[in-house]
Tab-separated table of C-alpha atoms in Angstrom:
chain	number	residue	atom	x	y	z
A	1	MET	CA	40.821	8.644	16.414
A	2	ALA	CA	37.874	7.063	14.563
A	3	SER	CA	34.685	9.056	14.607
A	4	GLU	CA	31.723	7.527	16.325
A	5	THR	CA	28.739	6.568	14.183
A	6	ALA	CA	25.348	7.374	15.607
A	7	ALA	CA	23.121	4.369	16.194
A	8	PRO	CA	20.128	4.115	13.857
A	9	HIS	CA	17.002	5.726	15.276
A	10	VAL	CA	13.320	5.629	14.377
A	11	VAL	CA	12.299	8.323	11.895
A	12	ASP	CA	8.794	7.059	11.078
A	13	GLU	CA	6.349	4.912	13.056
A	14	CYS	CA	2.841	3.708	12.247
A	15	ARG	CA	0.536	2.530	15.042
A	16	GLY	CA	3.255	0.701	16.938
A	17	VAL	CA	3.538	-1.828	14.127
A	18	LEU	CA	5.867	-0.312	11.505
A	19	PHE	CA	9.181	1.336	12.387
A	20	VAL	CA	11.406	2.984	9.782
A	21	TYR	CA	14.963	3.755	10.899
A	22	SER	CA	17.401	6.466	9.929
A	23	ASN	CA	19.577	3.979	8.059
A	24	GLY	CA	16.647	2.917	5.865
A	25	SER	CA	15.959	-0.360	7.649
A	26	VAL	CA	12.381	-1.373	8.416
A	27	VAL	CA	11.087	-3.374	11.376
A	28	ARG	CA	7.559	-4.775	11.536
A	29	ARG	CA	5.601	-6.442	14.258
A	30	SER	CA	3.498	-9.353	13.080
A	31	GLY	CA	0.330	-8.353	14.911
A	32	PRO	CA	-1.586	-5.112	15.428
A	33	GLY	CA	-0.804	-2.681	18.204
A	34	PHE	CA	-4.102	-3.446	19.941
A	35	SER	CA	-5.722	-6.499	21.481
A	36	THR	CA	-8.973	-7.733	19.933
A	37	PRO	CA	-10.432	-11.187	20.564
A	38	VAL	CA	-11.659	-13.124	17.535
A	39	ARG	CA	-15.381	-13.865	17.823
A	40	ASP	CA	-15.872	-17.076	15.877
A	41	ASP	CA	-19.136	-18.874	16.666
A	42	GLY	CA	-18.417	-21.703	14.246
A	43	SER	CA	-21.119	-20.773	11.730
A	44	VAL	CA	-18.458	-19.810	9.180
A	45	GLU	CA	-15.587	-21.997	8.024
A	46	TRP	CA	-12.376	-20.543	6.703
A	47	LYS	CA	-8.967	-21.425	5.346
A	48	ASP	CA	-5.886	-19.796	3.839
A	49	ALA	CA	-4.559	-20.130	0.305
A	50	THR	CA	-1.648	-18.725	-1.685
A	51	PHE	CA	-2.461	-16.628	-4.734
A	52	ASP	CA	1.006	-15.302	-5.606
A	53	GLU	CA	3.870	-17.664	-4.826
A	54	ALA	CA	6.485	-15.341	-6.328
A	55	HIS	CA	5.704	-12.632	-3.776
A	56	GLY	CA	4.633	-14.954	-0.971
A	57	LEU	CA	1.107	-13.546	-0.866
A	58	GLY	CA	-1.865	-15.344	0.596
A	59	LEU	CA	-5.552	-14.790	1.100
A	60	ARG	CA	-8.098	-15.993	3.607
A	61	LEU	CA	-11.311	-17.599	2.393
A	62	TYR	CA	-14.582	-17.749	4.319
A	63	ARG	CA	-17.908	-19.415	3.620
A	64	PRO	CA	-21.012	-20.225	5.695
A	65	ARG	CA	-21.089	-23.830	6.891
A	66	GLU	CA	-24.765	-24.140	5.992
A	67	ARG	CA	-25.307	-23.287	2.329
A	68	GLY	CA	-28.267	-25.466	1.402
A	69	GLY	CA	-26.560	-26.495	-1.833
A	70	ARG	CA	-26.700	-22.923	-3.155
A	71	LYS	CA	-23.982	-21.118	-5.034
A	72	LEU	CA	-23.088	-17.995	-3.061
A	73	PRO	CA	-21.988	-14.531	-4.195
A	74	VAL	CA	-18.290	-13.794	-3.771
A	75	PHE	CA	-17.277	-10.735	-1.752
A	76	PHE	CA	-13.680	-9.489	-1.810
A	77	TYR	CA	-12.378	-7.559	1.168
A	78	TYR	CA	-9.042	-5.726	0.867
A	79	HIS	CA	-7.885	-4.552	4.294
A	80	GLY	CA	-6.873	-1.005	5.142
A	81	GLY	CA	-3.752	0.432	6.728
A	82	GLY	CA	-2.550	3.263	4.505
A	83	PHE	CA	-0.781	0.735	2.247
A	84	CYS	CA	1.764	0.413	5.076
A	85	ILE	CA	0.269	-1.907	7.699
A	86	GLY	CA	-2.468	-4.516	8.103
A	87	SER	CA	-3.010	-8.170	7.303
A	88	ARG	CA	-5.767	-10.616	6.504
A	89	ALA	CA	-4.718	-12.450	9.677
A	90	TRP	CA	-5.231	-9.526	12.059
A	91	PRO	CA	-8.162	-10.147	14.424
A	92	ASN	CA	-10.062	-6.995	13.402
A	93	CYS	CA	-9.974	-8.162	9.780
A	94	GLN	CA	-10.892	-11.698	10.813
A	95	ASN	CA	-13.904	-10.512	12.827
A	96	TYR	CA	-15.202	-8.326	10.019
A	97	CYS	CA	-14.835	-11.083	7.427
A	98	LEU	CA	-16.560	-13.634	9.672
A	99	ARG	CA	-19.507	-11.281	9.952
A	100	LEU	CA	-19.511	-10.543	6.217
A	101	ALA	CA	-19.657	-14.237	5.350
A	102	ALA	CA	-22.425	-14.926	7.874
A	103	ASP	CA	-24.590	-11.841	7.247
A	104	LEU	CA	-24.207	-11.674	3.483
A	105	GLY	CA	-24.350	-15.417	2.945
A	106	ALA	CA	-21.263	-15.076	0.775
A	107	VAL	CA	-17.874	-16.530	0.040
A	108	VAL	CA	-15.507	-13.868	1.356
A	109	VAL	CA	-12.021	-13.476	-0.107
A	110	ALA	CA	-9.570	-11.423	1.971
A	111	PRO	CA	-6.223	-11.013	0.189
A	112	ASP	CA	-2.987	-9.605	1.531
A	113	TYR	CA	-0.850	-7.331	-0.636
A	114	ARG	CA	2.683	-6.020	-0.533
A	115	LEU	CA	3.168	-3.180	1.926
A	116	ALA	CA	5.174	0.039	1.832
A	117	PRO	CA	7.751	1.377	2.304
A	118	GLU	CA	9.465	-1.869	1.266
A	119	HIS	CA	7.087	-2.125	-1.690
A	120	ARG	CA	5.828	1.254	-2.788
A	121	LEU	CA	2.757	1.822	-4.893
A	122	PRO	CA	1.559	0.628	-7.340
A	123	ALA	CA	2.677	-2.760	-5.920
A	124	ALA	CA	-0.485	-3.097	-3.800
A	125	ILE	CA	-2.680	-2.340	-6.831
A	126	GLU	CA	-0.878	-4.982	-8.891
A	127	ASP	CA	-1.432	-7.512	-6.112
A	128	GLY	CA	-5.112	-6.603	-5.984
A	129	VAL	CA	-5.369	-7.454	-9.682
A	130	SER	CA	-3.564	-10.755	-9.131
A	131	ALA	CA	-5.995	-11.796	-6.407
A	132	VAL	CA	-9.041	-11.293	-8.641
A	133	LEU	CA	-7.379	-13.175	-11.492
A	134	TRP	CA	-6.622	-15.971	-9.010
A	135	LEU	CA	-10.347	-16.250	-8.314
A	136	ALA	CA	-11.094	-16.524	-12.036
A	137	ALA	CA	-8.616	-19.393	-12.252
A	138	GLN	CA	-10.523	-21.324	-9.575
A	139	ALA	CA	-13.480	-21.699	-11.927
A	140	GLY	CA	-11.479	-23.807	-14.370
A	141	ASP	CA	-9.964	-27.260	-14.268
A	142	GLY	CA	-7.511	-27.550	-11.423
A	143	GLY	CA	-9.235	-24.893	-9.322
A	144	ASP	CA	-9.737	-25.259	-5.594
A	145	PRO	CA	-12.929	-27.319	-5.035
A	146	TRP	CA	-13.430	-25.581	-1.676
A	147	VAL	CA	-14.045	-22.382	-3.630
A	148	ALA	CA	-15.624	-23.777	-6.789
A	149	GLU	CA	-18.326	-25.782	-5.024
A	150	ALA	CA	-19.609	-22.738	-3.123
A	151	ALA	CA	-18.867	-19.696	-5.307
A	152	HIS	CA	-21.143	-18.104	-7.890
A	153	PHE	CA	-18.466	-16.727	-10.202
A	154	GLY	CA	-21.035	-14.626	-12.039
A	155	ARG	CA	-21.882	-12.653	-8.881
A	156	VAL	CA	-18.633	-11.166	-7.607
A	157	PHE	CA	-18.383	-7.977	-5.543
A	158	ILE	CA	-15.127	-6.192	-4.783
A	159	SER	CA	-14.760	-4.155	-1.620
A	160	GLY	CA	-12.021	-2.605	0.412
A	161	ASP	CA	-11.546	-0.592	3.573
A	162	SER	CA	-9.508	2.642	3.404
A	163	ALA	CA	-6.418	1.725	1.332
A	164	GLY	CA	-8.393	-1.343	0.294
A	165	GLY	CA	-11.092	0.993	-1.005
A	166	THR	CA	-8.470	2.695	-3.150
A	167	ILE	CA	-7.503	-0.717	-4.507
A	168	ALA	CA	-11.181	-1.328	-5.309
A	169	HIS	CA	-11.277	1.914	-7.330
A	170	HIS	CA	-8.242	0.920	-9.366
A	171	LEU	CA	-9.689	-2.533	-9.998
A	172	ALA	CA	-12.905	-0.918	-11.225
A	173	VAL	CA	-10.838	1.086	-13.708
A	174	ARG	CA	-8.665	-1.895	-14.711
A	175	PHE	CA	-11.633	-4.168	-15.405
A	176	GLY	CA	-14.097	-1.476	-16.517
A	177	SER	CA	-14.020	-2.261	-20.234
A	178	ALA	CA	-14.953	-5.052	-22.607
A	179	ALA	CA	-11.339	-6.221	-22.610
A	180	GLY	CA	-11.208	-6.112	-18.822
A	181	CYS	CA	-14.390	-8.152	-18.498
A	182	ALA	CA	-13.027	-10.709	-20.966
A	183	GLU	CA	-9.811	-10.964	-18.924
A	184	LEU	CA	-11.841	-11.971	-15.856
A	185	ALA	CA	-14.216	-14.451	-17.505
A	186	PRO	CA	-15.986	-16.446	-16.174
A	187	VAL	CA	-15.879	-14.075	-13.205
A	188	ALA	CA	-18.334	-11.190	-13.550
A	189	VAL	CA	-18.060	-8.230	-11.171
A	190	ARG	CA	-21.544	-6.996	-10.246
A	191	GLY	CA	-20.519	-4.161	-7.970
A	192	TYR	CA	-17.887	-2.405	-5.878
A	193	VAL	CA	-18.087	-1.311	-2.252
A	194	GLN	CA	-15.547	1.323	-1.243
A	195	LEU	CA	-15.441	1.628	2.533
A	196	MET	CA	-14.033	5.062	3.392
A	197	PRO	CA	-11.578	4.983	0.469
A	198	PHE	CA	-8.094	6.367	1.059
A	199	PHE	CA	-7.767	9.118	-1.545
A	200	GLY	CA	-5.324	12.002	-1.343
A	201	GLY	CA	-4.404	15.369	-2.771
A	202	VAL	CA	-2.053	18.274	-2.127
A	203	ALA	CA	-4.810	20.812	-1.394
A	204	ARG	CA	-6.468	20.169	1.960
A	205	THR	CA	-10.176	19.466	2.026
A	206	ARG	CA	-12.312	20.884	4.818
A	207	SER	CA	-12.561	17.511	6.598
A	208	GLU	CA	-8.772	17.211	6.465
A	209	ALA	CA	-8.150	20.748	7.687
A	210	GLU	CA	-10.608	20.379	10.576
A	211	CYS	CA	-9.653	16.840	11.604
A	212	PRO	CA	-8.821	16.737	15.334
A	213	ASP	CA	-5.489	15.341	16.465
A	214	GLU	CA	-7.216	12.654	18.544
A	215	ALA	CA	-8.985	11.148	15.509
A	216	PHE	CA	-8.307	7.476	14.764
A	217	LEU	CA	-6.868	8.625	11.416
A	218	ASN	CA	-5.489	12.146	11.847
A	219	ARG	CA	-3.499	14.458	9.557
A	220	PRO	CA	0.014	13.441	10.663
A	221	LEU	CA	-0.714	9.746	10.212
A	222	ASN	CA	-2.590	10.341	6.950
A	223	ASP	CA	0.371	12.308	5.554
A	224	ARG	CA	2.852	9.718	6.844
A	225	TYR	CA	1.064	6.900	5.054
A	226	TRP	CA	1.261	8.751	1.737
A	227	ARG	CA	4.895	9.723	2.259
A	228	LEU	CA	5.844	6.094	2.912
A	229	SER	CA	3.674	4.435	0.268
A	230	LEU	CA	3.834	6.647	-2.832
A	231	PRO	CA	6.712	6.400	-5.312
A	232	ALA	CA	9.745	8.275	-4.006
A	233	GLY	CA	9.349	12.014	-4.565
A	234	ALA	CA	5.643	11.809	-5.495
A	235	THR	CA	2.992	13.993	-3.876
A	236	PRO	CA	-0.554	12.944	-2.900
A	237	ASP	CA	-1.671	14.290	-6.285
A	238	HIS	CA	-0.061	11.213	-7.862
A	239	PRO	CA	-2.693	9.326	-9.937
A	240	VAL	CA	-2.627	6.316	-7.644
A	241	ALA	CA	-3.733	8.560	-4.755
A	242	ASN	CA	-5.823	11.252	-6.464
A	243	PRO	CA	-8.160	9.900	-9.184
A	244	PHE	CA	-8.819	13.451	-10.379
A	245	GLY	CA	-5.331	14.898	-9.962
A	246	PRO	CA	-2.965	16.053	-12.699
A	247	GLY	CA	-1.875	13.105	-14.779
A	248	ALA	CA	-4.702	10.846	-13.600
A	249	PRO	CA	-6.313	8.838	-16.408
A	250	ALA	CA	-9.653	10.067	-17.715
A	251	LEU	CA	-12.528	8.066	-16.285
A	252	ASP	CA	-15.177	8.959	-18.864
A	253	ALA	CA	-14.730	5.761	-20.857
A	254	VAL	CA	-14.580	3.457	-17.831
A	255	GLU	CA	-17.635	1.221	-17.552
A	256	PHE	CA	-18.018	1.323	-13.793
A	257	ALA	CA	-20.027	-1.482	-12.263
A	258	PRO	CA	-22.433	-0.080	-9.649
A	259	THR	CA	-20.302	1.371	-6.865
A	260	LEU	CA	-21.324	2.058	-3.276
A	261	VAL	CA	-19.089	4.516	-1.423
A	262	VAL	CA	-19.369	4.388	2.366
A	263	VAL	CA	-18.512	7.642	4.138
A	264	GLY	CA	-18.025	8.437	7.829
A	265	GLY	CA	-19.296	11.821	8.983
A	266	ARG	CA	-16.289	12.300	11.292
A	267	ASP	CA	-13.711	10.786	8.954
A	268	ILE	CA	-10.761	12.855	7.752
A	269	LEU	CA	-11.380	11.346	4.289
A	270	ARG	CA	-15.090	12.222	4.240
A	271	ASP	CA	-14.903	15.121	1.769
A	272	ARG	CA	-12.700	13.273	-0.726
A	273	ALA	CA	-15.051	10.290	-0.779
A	274	VAL	CA	-18.131	12.476	-1.232
A	275	ASP	CA	-16.421	14.447	-4.015
A	276	TYR	CA	-15.371	11.208	-5.713
A	277	ALA	CA	-18.937	9.897	-5.750
A	278	GLU	CA	-20.409	13.200	-6.893
A	279	ARG	CA	-17.965	13.585	-9.789
A	280	LEU	CA	-18.518	10.075	-11.067
A	281	ARG	CA	-22.288	10.346	-10.701
A	282	ALA	CA	-22.209	13.632	-12.635
A	283	ALA	CA	-20.337	11.756	-15.379
A	284	GLY	CA	-23.193	9.270	-15.622
A	285	LYS	CA	-21.634	6.479	-13.561
A	286	ALA	CA	-23.693	4.298	-11.245
A	287	VAL	CA	-22.047	5.547	-8.050
A	288	GLU	CA	-23.719	6.470	-4.764
A	289	ALA	CA	-22.381	7.620	-1.401
A	290	ARG	CA	-23.897	6.489	1.886
A	291	GLU	CA	-22.835	8.632	4.844
A	292	PHE	CA	-22.839	7.366	8.424
A	293	GLU	CA	-23.280	10.413	10.623
A	294	GLY	CA	-20.916	10.764	13.539
A	295	GLN	CA	-18.768	7.765	12.570
A	296	GLN	CA	-14.989	7.845	12.415
A	297	HIS	CA	-12.611	6.161	10.022
A	298	GLY	CA	-12.845	2.374	10.109
A	299	PHE	CA	-15.724	2.223	12.593
A	300	PHE	CA	-16.882	-1.147	11.236
A	301	THR	CA	-13.577	-2.919	11.880
A	302	ILE	CA	-12.965	-1.150	15.197
A	303	ASP	CA	-16.306	-2.510	16.447
A	304	PRO	CA	-18.021	-4.885	13.991
A	305	TRP	CA	-20.944	-5.372	16.421
A	306	SER	CA	-21.944	-1.727	16.940
A	307	ASP	CA	-25.339	-0.439	15.807
A	308	ALA	CA	-23.665	1.514	12.998
A	309	SER	CA	-21.805	-1.598	11.845
A	310	ALA	CA	-25.052	-3.561	11.831
A	311	GLU	CA	-26.687	-0.898	9.667
A	312	LEU	CA	-23.704	-0.937	7.311
A	313	MET	CA	-24.037	-4.712	7.000
A	314	ARG	CA	-27.714	-4.290	6.070
A	315	VAL	CA	-26.803	-1.693	3.434
A	316	ILE	CA	-24.141	-3.957	1.915
A	317	LYS	CA	-26.445	-6.974	1.988
A	318	ARG	CA	-29.168	-5.099	0.068
A	319	PHE	CA	-26.541	-4.026	-2.463
A	320	VAL	CA	-25.315	-7.612	-2.907
A	321	ASP	CA	-28.763	-9.230	-2.911
A	322	THR	CA	-29.946	-6.880	-5.678
A	323	ASP	CA	-26.708	-7.194	-7.710
A	324	GLY	CA	-25.689	-3.600	-7.220
A	325	ARG	CA	-28.983	-1.728	-6.889
A	326	PHE	CA	-29.014	1.257	-4.569
A	327	ASP	CA	-31.732	1.970	-2.022
């Protein structure tokens, strides 16, 4: 008599969006597991473009409708989601980018990137590089006029939320040399904004150890993201997760553009972000941390119109308007 084979069952799940089954198959839902209306007042125009045809990757571009003939700074925004979920098309990302374009008076570039576990790290980092190189190509002959007519390619800022903040770090390292700057020309990166960057490590920090289970990003989900996104068998001390872990490249020679690190006082990742900023500042890098007391992970995309989000927008705008000067 033939033995019965058990039906595949879910072994990992992320926010009701990603489901990994016991047979290795992966099922994704196209939208987020929450309902958020898009608040588009028409003051910002936007469109989609493809930056990597081979991998089917696109980005969403935003610019204020009224520009007064000025060339505007360019502000990259890489979405979060633990390298496992998220999209430029999700309404929380759309709302945040609409506000960035309007409040900063900037061309906003929001790229997608390959997600784990189908595409484990460093795939997302490689895609982050490709998106910036795509922008550089728009400055030359054959570039998209929609971008070229509005963008100041000499005033580019690269930001990311959570996993996107980790991408921003790796881009700062990749392009933080004379050779890296030459690779991007005529694009010039004036600064980086890491919004609650998603760094990891085997040893628990205090904010990780004390994180309550009801937190928006808690320990089980944090650990699950790393387990699904890192190379098979790697720990969170892998260099892509822990910039100061064993085997991580030395950062002394990296010419960091001014970097603003945004920290939430109630975020599980708070201590890692603060430590990151302190270590780089001690090494002579132009890096500062700005902590938002009482705020949880991703507060600015959860509610882009809160008082804390408005203050964050003011902080970012000062950083952009002064080409990377801190308060």
